[in-house]
Coordinates of C-alpha atoms in Angstrom, one line a residue:
M213 CA 29.0 -164.6 232.7
L214 CA 30.7 -167.9 231.8
I215 CA 33.9 -167.4 229.9
L216 CA 35.0 -171.1 228.2
L217 CA 38.7 -171.5 227.6
P218 CA 40.6 -174.7 226.3
P219 CA 43.9 -175.8 228.0
S220 CA 47.1 -175.3 227.0
E221 CA 49.1 -178.3 225.9
G222 CA 51.7 -177.9 227.9
K223 CA 51.5 -178.0 231.5
N224 CA 53.1 -176.4 234.8
A225 CA 54.7 -179.7 236.6
H226 CA 54.7 -178.5 240.9
T227 CA 57.4 -180.7 242.8
E228 CA 55.3 -180.4 246.1
G229 CA 51.7 -180.4 246.8
S230 CA 48.7 -183.2 247.9
P231 CA 47.1 -185.3 245.0
F232 CA 44.2 -184.1 243.4
E233 CA 40.5 -185.8 244.9
F234 CA 38.0 -186.3 242.1
E235 CA 35.1 -185.2 245.3
D236 CA 37.4 -181.5 245.3
L237 CA 36.5 -180.8 241.8
S238 CA 34.1 -178.2 240.3
F239 CA 31.0 -180.3 239.0
P240 CA 31.0 -183.3 240.9
E241 CA 28.5 -185.1 239.0
L242 CA 31.3 -185.9 236.6
A243 CA 33.5 -187.7 238.7
E244 CA 32.1 -190.9 237.2
Q245 CA 33.4 -190.2 234.2
R246 CA 36.5 -188.2 235.0
A247 CA 37.6 -191.5 236.5
Q248 CA 36.7 -193.5 233.3
V249 CA 38.7 -190.8 231.3
L250 CA 41.6 -191.4 233.6
A251 CA 41.5 -195.2 233.8
A252 CA 41.5 -195.5 230.2
L253 CA 44.8 -193.1 230.1
T254 CA 46.8 -194.4 232.7
E255 CA 46.1 -197.9 230.9
V256 CA 47.2 -196.4 227.7
S257 CA 49.8 -194.4 228.7
A258 CA 51.6 -197.6 229.6
R259 CA 51.4 -199.2 226.1
E260 CA 54.3 -199.4 224.0
D261 CA 52.4 -197.3 221.4
A262 CA 51.3 -194.5 223.7
M263 CA 53.1 -192.1 221.9
E264 CA 51.3 -192.7 218.4
I265 CA 48.2 -193.3 220.5
L266 CA 48.1 -190.1 222.2
G267 CA 49.6 -187.9 219.0
V268 CA 53.1 -186.5 220.6
G269 CA 56.1 -186.7 219.7
A270 CA 59.5 -188.7 221.7
T271 CA 60.3 -185.2 223.3
L272 CA 57.2 -185.3 225.4
A273 CA 57.8 -189.4 226.7
N274 CA 57.9 -188.1 230.8
E275 CA 54.6 -186.3 230.4
V276 CA 53.1 -189.3 228.9
A277 CA 54.9 -191.5 231.3
R278 CA 53.7 -189.0 233.8
N279 CA 50.0 -189.5 233.0
I280 CA 50.1 -193.3 234.8
S281 CA 50.4 -191.9 238.2
L282 CA 48.7 -188.9 238.0
H283 CA 46.4 -190.3 241.2
T284 CA 49.8 -189.4 243.3
E285 CA 51.1 -186.5 241.4
P286 CA 51.2 -183.3 243.5
A287 CA 48.2 -180.7 242.2
A288 CA 47.9 -177.5 241.7
K289 CA 45.3 -175.0 241.4
A290 CA 44.4 -174.9 237.2
H291 CA 45.5 -171.8 236.8
D292 CA 48.9 -172.4 237.9
I293 CA 48.8 -175.7 235.8
Y294 CA 47.9 -174.2 232.2
S295 CA 50.3 -172.7 230.4
G296 CA 50.9 -171.4 227.2
V297 CA 50.1 -167.9 225.0
L298 CA 46.7 -167.9 226.1
F299 CA 47.5 -168.1 229.5
E300 CA 50.0 -165.7 229.8
A301 CA 47.9 -163.3 227.9
L302 CA 45.5 -163.7 231.2
N303 CA 48.2 -163.5 233.6
Y304 CA 46.6 -164.4 236.3
A305 CA 48.8 -164.0 239.3
S306 CA 49.0 -160.0 238.0
L307 CA 45.5 -159.7 238.4
D308 CA 44.2 -158.0 241.6
E309 CA 41.8 -160.0 244.0
A310 CA 38.5 -159.1 243.0
A311 CA 39.2 -159.5 239.2
Q312 CA 41.1 -163.5 240.3
Q313 CA 37.8 -164.1 242.6
R314 CA 36.0 -163.2 238.9
A315 CA 38.1 -165.5 236.9
D316 CA 37.6 -168.5 239.5
E317 CA 33.7 -168.1 239.4
S318 CA 33.1 -167.2 235.8
I319 CA 36.1 -168.9 234.0
L320 CA 35.8 -172.7 233.0
V321 CA 38.3 -174.8 231.0
I322 CA 37.2 -177.4 228.7
S323 CA 39.4 -180.7 229.4
A324 CA 39.7 -183.9 227.8
L325 CA 40.5 -185.6 231.2
W326 CA 38.9 -183.4 233.3
G327 CA 35.5 -182.6 231.3
A328 CA 35.8 -178.8 233.0
V329 CA 37.2 -177.0 235.5
R330 CA 37.3 -173.8 237.2
F331 CA 40.5 -172.2 237.7
A332 CA 40.4 -172.7 241.5
D333 CA 39.8 -176.5 241.3
R334 CA 43.4 -178.4 242.1
I335 CA 44.7 -180.9 239.4
P336 CA 48.2 -182.4 238.2
P337 CA 49.8 -181.9 235.0
Y338 CA 49.1 -184.1 232.2
R339 CA 49.0 -184.7 228.5
L340 CA 45.8 -185.5 226.6
S341 CA 44.0 -183.7 223.6
M342 CA 40.2 -183.6 223.0
S343 CA 41.2 -184.8 219.4
V344 CA 42.4 -187.9 220.5
K345 CA 40.7 -191.4 220.7
L346 CA 40.9 -193.2 223.7
E347 CA 40.3 -197.0 223.8
P348 CA 37.4 -198.1 225.1
L349 CA 36.0 -194.7 224.7
G350 CA 36.2 -193.5 221.8
K351 CA 36.7 -189.6 220.4
L352 CA 37.0 -187.2 223.5
A353 CA 35.2 -185.2 221.9
S354 CA 32.2 -186.9 221.0
W355 CA 32.0 -188.8 224.0
W356 CA 32.2 -185.9 226.6
K357 CA 30.0 -183.6 224.5
K358 CA 27.1 -186.0 225.9
R359 CA 27.8 -185.5 229.4
L360 CA 29.3 -182.0 229.0
T361 CA 26.0 -180.9 227.3
P362 CA 23.3 -181.4 230.5
V363 CA 26.0 -180.1 233.4
L364 CA 27.0 -176.9 231.7
D365 CA 23.5 -176.0 230.0
A366 CA 22.8 -176.2 233.7
A367 CA 25.6 -174.2 235.0
A368 CA 25.1 -171.5 232.7
G369 CA 21.8 -170.9 232.8
D370 CA 20.8 -168.0 230.8
D371 CA 23.8 -166.2 231.6
L372 CA 26.1 -164.8 228.7
I373 CA 28.5 -167.4 228.0
V374 CA 31.7 -165.9 225.8
D375 CA 33.4 -168.9 223.8
A376 CA 37.1 -168.3 223.4
R377 CA 38.5 -172.2 222.5
S378 CA 40.1 -173.5 219.9
S379 CA 37.3 -175.7 217.7
T380 CA 39.3 -179.0 219.1
Y381 CA 37.5 -178.2 222.3
A382 CA 34.4 -176.0 221.1
A383 CA 33.4 -179.8 219.7
A384 CA 33.0 -181.3 223.2
Y385 CA 30.5 -179.1 224.3
K386 CA 27.7 -176.8 222.2
P387 CA 25.9 -174.1 224.4
T388 CA 22.3 -174.6 223.8
N389 CA 21.2 -171.0 225.4
D390 CA 20.6 -168.2 222.9
N391 CA 23.2 -166.3 225.2
S392 CA 26.6 -167.6 223.7
V393 CA 29.0 -165.7 221.7
A394 CA 32.3 -167.1 220.0
V395 CA 35.7 -165.3 219.7
N396 CA 37.1 -164.8 216.4
V397 CA 40.6 -163.1 215.6
F398 CA 41.4 -161.2 212.5
Q399 CA 44.3 -158.9 211.8
L400 CA 44.5 -156.6 208.4
R401 CA 47.6 -157.7 206.8
N402 CA 48.2 -155.3 203.6
G403 CA 45.1 -153.6 204.8
V404 CA 43.4 -157.2 203.8
P405 CA 41.5 -158.6 207.6
K406 CA 43.1 -162.1 207.6
V407 CA 42.7 -165.2 210.1
V408 CA 44.8 -165.3 213.3
S409 CA 45.9 -168.7 214.2
H410 CA 48.3 -169.3 217.1
F411 CA 48.1 -165.5 218.3
A412 CA 44.2 -165.7 218.5
K413 CA 45.0 -167.7 221.8
H414 CA 47.2 -164.3 222.8
T415 CA 44.1 -161.8 221.9
R416 CA 41.7 -164.2 223.4
G417 CA 43.5 -164.2 226.8
E418 CA 43.2 -160.6 226.6
V419 CA 39.7 -160.7 226.1
A420 CA 39.2 -163.2 229.1
R421 CA 41.9 -160.8 231.4
F422 CA 40.0 -158.0 230.2
L423 CA 36.5 -159.5 231.1
V424 CA 37.1 -160.4 234.6
Q425 CA 38.8 -156.8 235.3
Q426 CA 35.5 -155.7 235.2
P427 CA 33.4 -154.8 238.3
V428 CA 30.1 -155.0 236.3
A429 CA 29.8 -158.7 233.7
P430 CA 27.9 -158.3 230.4
T431 CA 24.8 -159.9 230.8
N432 CA 24.2 -160.5 226.8
K433 CA 25.5 -160.0 223.2
D434 CA 25.1 -156.2 222.7
E435 CA 26.7 -155.4 226.3
L436 CA 29.9 -157.5 225.4
L437 CA 29.6 -155.8 221.9
A438 CA 29.6 -152.2 223.8
L439 CA 32.4 -153.6 226.2
I440 CA 35.1 -154.7 224.1
Q441 CA 34.4 -152.1 221.3
S442 CA 35.7 -149.6 224.6
K443 CA 39.3 -151.7 223.8
W444 CA 39.5 -153.5 220.5
E445 CA 37.7 -152.8 217.0
A446 CA 35.0 -155.5 216.7
S447 CA 31.6 -157.0 215.4
L448 CA 28.9 -159.1 216.1
V449 CA 28.3 -161.6 212.8
E450 CA 26.2 -164.9 213.1
D451 CA 26.5 -167.9 210.8
K452 CA 25.0 -171.2 210.8
K453 CA 27.5 -171.4 213.4
G454 CA 25.5 -169.0 216.1
V455 CA 27.2 -165.9 217.0
A456 CA 30.9 -164.6 216.9
L457 CA 32.5 -162.1 218.4
N458 CA 35.2 -160.9 215.4
I459 CA 37.8 -158.7 216.8
L460 CA 39.8 -157.1 214.4
L461 CA 43.9 -156.4 214.9
S462 CA 45.3 -154.0 213.2
E463 CA 48.7 -154.3 210.8
G464 CA 51.3 -153.1 213.7
H465 CA 49.5 -154.8 216.5
K466 CA 51.5 -156.5 219.1
F467 CA 51.6 -159.2 220.9
T468 CA 52.2 -158.6 224.4
T469 CA 51.4 -160.6 227.7
A470 CA 49.7 -158.6 230.4
S471 CA 52.1 -157.0 233.8

């Protein structure tokens, strides 16, 4: 099983630690592409109009400036770098050792800078969204799609893919095997199911956590549905985009972080 996650916009910075090394990252066949994106990001981040190009506000000026020196910034494992609602709900640090190992093996974070990384990969904090048009590469989602598809399809094989990404990051890779399921989240409001936006990340983080806690991973969509239904109200729905696992939360559902 592979679990696809988006990165968080915010990242945890570390004051100590050696810099990252391209050759130490998962999917070393993407090293050249990662170097191209990093070079373009470094150049853009030094420009006067960097904030506008990267689509961020003035309060993030320090993070954009840090992009210029990512080769020398202290790096840490990806699960320590990514923060935010999804990763707080997943709460890697509180998982037992076996679940952490399953997370390291099954979770892929789709990244505008790295393409894809595993939780144990050491990276520095960076500021770059998949929606950015980064010259001379162009729109990153389109640029990465051509390069990620053969690599991640090979990594997935026929295994079940649980896709918990936002649409921005889903645009960078569409699994081609017939064993992938996107995770959608709804909540009852006045008796009517409504799409959950921001807090969908929280539930997707809970789903990822729940899956890596299982000693035996589901191998297909039906096994996934049966497992998820042991904790949530859920159904499988097929449309022109593919198969989705729709999770329906109750009206009184509380979004709390695992501990």
